[in-house]
Short mmCIF file of C-alpha atoms in Angstrom, two decimals:
data_model
loop_
_atom_site.label_atom_id
_atom_site.label_comp_id
_atom_site.label_asym_id
_atom_site.label_seq_id
_atom_site.Cartn_x
_atom_site.Cartn_y
_atom_site.Cartn_z
CA MET A 1 26.40 1.89 10.70
CA ALA A 2 25.53 3.16 14.11
CA SER A 3 22.01 4.22 12.95
CA VAL A 4 21.54 0.70 11.24
CA PHE A 5 22.11 -0.86 14.66
CA ALA A 6 20.05 1.43 16.65
CA ASN A 7 17.32 0.64 14.09
CA PHE A 8 17.71 -3.22 14.47
CA ARG A 9 17.99 -2.80 18.29
CA GLN A 10 14.81 -0.60 18.60
CA TYR A 11 12.89 -3.19 16.38
CA LEU A 12 14.14 -6.27 18.35
CA MET A 13 13.52 -4.87 21.88
CA GLY A 14 10.10 -3.54 20.93
CA TRP A 15 9.15 -7.61 21.15
CA GLY A 16 9.24 -7.79 24.85
CA THR A 17 10.13 -6.57 28.37
CA GLU A 18 13.50 -4.88 28.64
CA GLY A 19 16.06 -5.44 31.39
CA PRO A 20 16.24 -3.54 34.64
CA PRO A 21 17.43 0.04 34.69
CA GLY A 22 21.36 0.44 34.62
CA SER A 23 21.72 -3.12 32.80
CA VAL A 24 24.89 -3.68 31.05
CA VAL A 25 22.96 -5.43 28.32
CA ASP A 26 20.02 -4.51 26.05
CA GLN A 27 17.86 -7.42 26.37
CA PHE A 28 14.37 -8.22 25.71
CA ARG A 29 11.87 -11.15 26.64
CA SER A 30 8.60 -11.55 24.61
CA GLY A 31 7.85 -15.02 26.28
CA LEU A 32 7.08 -16.59 23.17
CA ALA A 33 8.77 -19.91 22.31
CA ALA A 34 10.96 -18.86 19.64
CA PRO A 35 14.41 -17.45 20.05
CA GLN A 36 13.98 -14.61 17.44
CA PHE A 37 11.72 -13.00 19.90
CA ASN A 38 13.88 -13.25 23.12
CA GLY A 39 17.46 -12.32 23.77
CA VAL A 40 20.36 -9.90 24.18
CA VAL A 41 21.13 -7.37 21.11
CA ARG A 42 24.19 -5.54 22.85
CA VAL A 43 26.48 -5.71 25.73
CA ARG A 44 28.25 -2.47 26.75
CA SER A 45 31.45 -3.89 28.19
CA ALA A 46 33.31 -7.17 27.32
CA SER A 47 34.55 -7.13 30.89
CA ALA A 48 30.70 -7.62 32.01
CA VAL A 49 30.10 -10.67 29.85
CA GLY A 50 30.62 -13.10 32.52
CA PRO A 51 28.09 -11.80 35.24
CA ALA A 52 25.73 -10.66 32.46
CA VAL A 53 25.56 -14.22 31.06
CA ALA A 54 24.51 -15.60 34.52
CA THR A 55 21.81 -12.59 34.82
CA VAL A 56 20.54 -13.22 31.49
CA ARG A 57 20.18 -16.82 31.61
CA ARG A 58 18.16 -16.44 34.85
CA ASP A 59 16.01 -13.47 32.96
CA MET A 60 15.24 -15.95 30.09
CA ALA A 61 14.60 -19.23 31.91
CA GLY A 62 11.57 -20.98 30.21
CA VAL A 63 11.92 -19.28 26.65
CA PRO A 64 14.27 -19.98 23.89
CA TRP A 65 16.71 -17.10 23.12
CA TRP A 66 19.63 -15.55 21.12
CA TRP A 67 22.55 -13.57 22.04
CA TRP A 68 23.24 -11.08 19.30
CA VAL A 69 26.85 -9.92 18.59
CA GLY A 70 27.45 -7.22 16.04
CA PRO A 71 29.96 -4.26 15.93
CA ASP A 72 27.91 -2.09 18.51
CA SER A 73 29.08 -4.77 21.08
CA PRO A 74 32.75 -4.47 22.34
CA GLU A 75 35.52 -6.23 20.44
CA GLY A 76 36.11 -9.42 22.41
CA THR A 77 32.43 -10.06 23.07
CA ALA A 78 32.29 -13.17 20.79
CA ASP A 79 35.27 -15.01 22.69
CA ALA A 80 33.96 -13.92 26.11
CA LEU A 81 30.74 -15.68 25.38
CA ARG A 82 32.47 -18.85 24.00
CA HIS A 83 34.52 -18.63 27.41
CA HIS A 84 31.35 -18.58 29.38
CA GLY A 85 29.69 -21.45 27.46
CA GLY A 86 27.90 -19.83 24.63
CA ARG A 87 27.80 -21.69 21.22
CA GLU A 88 28.02 -19.74 17.94
CA LEU A 89 25.29 -20.77 15.83
CA THR A 90 25.77 -18.80 12.75
CA VAL A 91 27.09 -15.47 11.26
CA LEU A 92 24.40 -13.46 9.20
CA PRO A 93 25.33 -10.56 6.84
CA VAL A 94 23.89 -7.07 7.63
CA MET A 95 23.05 -5.42 4.17
CA VAL A 96 22.56 -1.94 3.51
CA ARG A 97 21.39 0.06 0.56
CA SER A 98 21.07 4.02 -0.10
CA LEU A 99 17.73 5.38 -0.80
CA ASP A 100 18.88 8.06 -2.76
CA HIS A 101 17.55 6.17 -6.01
CA PRO A 102 14.42 4.15 -6.43
CA ALA A 103 14.29 0.66 -6.15
CA ALA A 104 13.99 -1.14 -9.60
CA PRO A 105 10.75 -3.09 -10.13
CA PRO A 106 10.66 -6.77 -10.46
CA GLY A 107 11.30 -7.97 -14.08
CA PRO A 108 8.65 -9.53 -16.09
CA ASP A 109 9.50 -13.12 -14.91
CA ASP A 110 9.18 -11.77 -11.33
CA ALA A 111 5.83 -10.22 -11.30
CA ARG A 112 3.14 -12.69 -10.76
CA ALA A 113 -0.42 -11.85 -12.01
CA GLY A 114 -3.05 -10.45 -9.75
CA LEU A 115 -0.17 -10.29 -6.94
CA ARG A 116 -0.50 -7.05 -4.91
CA VAL A 117 1.17 -5.65 -1.91
CA GLU A 118 -0.78 -4.02 0.88
CA THR A 119 -0.37 -2.19 4.28
CA VAL A 120 -1.63 -4.24 6.98
CA ARG A 121 -2.84 -2.52 10.19
CA ASP A 122 -5.11 -4.62 12.47
CA GLY A 123 -7.95 -7.04 12.35
CA GLU A 124 -7.99 -10.40 10.58
CA ARG A 125 -5.37 -9.25 8.11
CA LEU A 126 -2.79 -8.72 11.04
CA ALA A 127 -3.73 -12.26 12.12
CA GLU A 128 -3.30 -13.74 8.74
CA LEU A 129 0.05 -11.83 8.12
CA VAL A 130 1.51 -13.30 11.51
CA ARG A 131 0.09 -16.63 10.63
CA THR A 132 1.84 -16.41 7.54
CA TYR A 133 5.48 -15.57 8.90
CA ARG A 134 4.69 -17.82 11.66
CA THR A 135 4.29 -20.94 9.53
CA SER A 136 7.29 -20.01 7.37
CA MET A 137 9.42 -19.78 10.35
CA GLY A 138 8.30 -23.23 11.52
CA ILE A 139 6.59 -21.97 14.54
CA GLY A 140 3.55 -23.83 15.85
CA PRO A 141 0.17 -22.39 16.20
CA GLY A 142 0.09 -22.07 19.97
CA PRO A 143 1.89 -18.53 20.37
CA GLU A 144 -0.23 -17.07 17.15
CA ALA A 145 -2.70 -15.01 19.45
CA GLU A 146 0.28 -13.72 21.55
CA MET A 147 2.17 -12.61 18.58
CA VAL A 148 -0.90 -10.77 17.18
CA ARG A 149 -1.39 -9.12 20.60
CA ILE A 150 2.31 -8.10 20.76
CA GLU A 151 2.42 -6.79 17.27
CA SER A 152 -0.85 -4.51 17.35
CA ARG A 153 0.52 -3.15 21.01
CA ARG A 154 3.97 -2.28 20.11
CA GLU A 155 4.84 1.12 21.49
CA ASP A 156 6.61 2.16 18.32
CA ASN A 157 3.95 1.42 16.05
CA ALA A 158 4.05 4.78 14.55
CA ASP A 159 7.62 3.82 12.98
CA ILE A 160 6.12 0.63 11.72
CA VAL A 161 4.78 -0.63 8.38
CA ARG A 162 3.46 -4.12 7.98
CA LEU A 163 3.37 -5.32 4.38
CA ALA A 164 1.34 -8.33 3.14
CA ALA A 165 1.89 -9.72 -0.67
CA VAL A 166 -1.85 -11.02 -1.43
CA LEU A 167 -2.94 -13.34 -4.16
CA ASP A 168 -6.37 -14.40 -4.73
CA GLY A 169 -7.33 -12.72 -1.42
CA ARG A 170 -5.03 -14.70 0.60
CA VAL A 171 -1.61 -13.64 2.30
CA VAL A 172 1.31 -15.31 0.84
CA GLY A 173 4.09 -13.27 1.84
CA THR A 174 5.14 -10.70 4.31
CA THR A 175 7.59 -8.30 5.71
CA VAL A 176 7.92 -5.54 8.35
CA VAL A 177 9.44 -2.10 7.95
CA ILE A 178 10.50 -0.04 10.78
CA THR A 179 11.27 3.62 9.97
CA ALA A 180 13.60 4.78 12.72
CA HIS A 181 17.22 6.44 13.02
CA GLY A 182 17.05 7.43 9.46
CA VAL A 183 16.92 3.79 8.53
CA ALA A 184 14.33 1.65 6.97
CA GLY A 185 15.04 -1.68 8.76
CA ILE A 186 13.49 -4.64 6.75
CA PHE A 187 12.42 -7.63 8.95
CA LEU A 188 10.26 -10.93 8.83
CA VAL A 189 10.30 -11.37 5.14
CA HIS A 190 8.71 -14.46 4.45
CA VAL A 191 7.01 -16.09 1.61
CA ALA A 192 4.54 -19.25 2.17
CA GLU A 193 6.28 -22.38 0.88
CA ALA A 194 3.80 -23.13 -2.07
CA HIS A 195 4.60 -19.39 -3.47
CA ARG A 196 8.52 -19.21 -3.24
CA ARG A 197 10.57 -18.52 -6.10
CA ARG A 198 7.89 -16.85 -7.97
CA GLY A 199 8.63 -13.09 -7.47
CA VAL A 200 7.02 -12.57 -3.94
CA GLY A 201 9.78 -11.72 -2.25
CA ALA A 202 11.02 -9.29 -4.98
CA ALA A 203 7.61 -7.34 -4.98
CA LEU A 204 7.86 -7.05 -1.10
CA THR A 205 11.46 -5.99 -1.14
CA ALA A 206 10.71 -3.17 -3.86
CA ALA A 207 7.45 -2.26 -1.41
CA ALA A 208 9.60 -1.88 1.55
CA LEU A 209 12.13 0.13 -0.33
CA ARG A 210 9.40 2.50 -1.37
CA VAL A 211 8.14 2.88 2.35
CA GLY A 212 11.67 3.71 3.44
CA GLN A 213 11.74 6.55 0.47
CA GLU A 214 8.32 7.80 1.19
CA ARG A 215 9.20 8.14 4.99
CA GLY A 216 12.36 10.07 4.20
CA MET A 217 14.83 7.54 5.44
CA ARG A 218 18.31 7.77 4.32
CA SER A 219 18.84 4.05 3.87
CA ALA A 220 17.50 0.57 4.07
CA ALA A 221 19.02 -2.37 5.81
CA LEU A 222 18.57 -5.83 6.82
CA VAL A 223 19.88 -9.09 8.11
CA ALA A 224 20.02 -11.61 5.12
CA SER A 225 19.32 -15.33 5.30
CA PRO A 226 21.75 -17.60 3.00
CA ALA A 227 18.21 -18.04 0.86
CA GLY A 228 17.45 -14.27 0.63
CA GLU A 229 20.98 -12.59 0.09
CA PRO A 230 21.07 -13.08 -3.67
CA LEU A 231 17.60 -11.34 -4.09
CA TYR A 232 18.86 -8.41 -1.93
CA ARG A 233 22.00 -8.12 -4.14
CA ARG A 234 19.67 -7.54 -7.19
CA PHE A 235 18.39 -4.46 -5.25
CA ASP A 236 21.87 -3.24 -4.65
CA PHE A 237 22.30 -4.27 -1.16
CA THR A 238 25.79 -4.69 -0.13
CA THR A 239 26.87 -6.24 3.19
CA MET A 240 28.49 -3.90 5.60
CA SER A 241 28.58 -5.86 8.44
CA GLU A 242 27.43 -9.07 10.28
CA TYR A 243 25.80 -10.49 13.31
CA ARG A 244 27.10 -13.51 15.13
CA LEU A 245 24.21 -15.39 16.78
CA PHE A 246 24.83 -17.19 20.24
CA ALA A 247 22.82 -19.64 22.05
CA PHE A 248 23.48 -21.27 25.56
CA PRO A 249 22.49 -24.61 26.91
CA ALA A 250 19.21 -24.78 28.93
#
């Protein structure tokens, strides 16, 4: 699991500037007005949580953010965050699947006629991909241009494959795969509201697993939402750990 969480940290921290050298936390700040893109993904010492909370709150002033607590943070981190004013928002399962066998293709009822999954690199298609997952996440149009800019200029873009589900020439679903540390980390699985429960998510998941296999990764991993968890179990993902998300009052 260490490689899984290293993969997740790389992806999340690629969204923004990191903390100062020598910091006891791994943090990132994109400046986007969405907590998914600002926050802390690990603290190295539970005893340092108190001072770290004060520092991070100052660094994150002006943007919404989350503190992610997984098993790569020391035992007692969650309790320490509560003690210093953190509020636990939710617990999200971390699901993992070996890539030593191929992904089962979507069944006949899942495959929409004319649906294809294509790789997105830049240009208008990248903007459309961002627009699709931004809308699905409930983020307004204001940050879209900056989201596209960050996506296009990530330093680890060689590790990343962006996938769009396209129907009738329009992007109706998205996912992003980061292949690092021997893991295909699957992020931003989103389907436009009008196209949900019609096999788009299954097609994207199968394509993401193929990317991991083609790039020689040993396993695939993702953080599942309640809506997505049943789908991922169909693809042989198993819950192996969890993240606890914390927020602090502004």
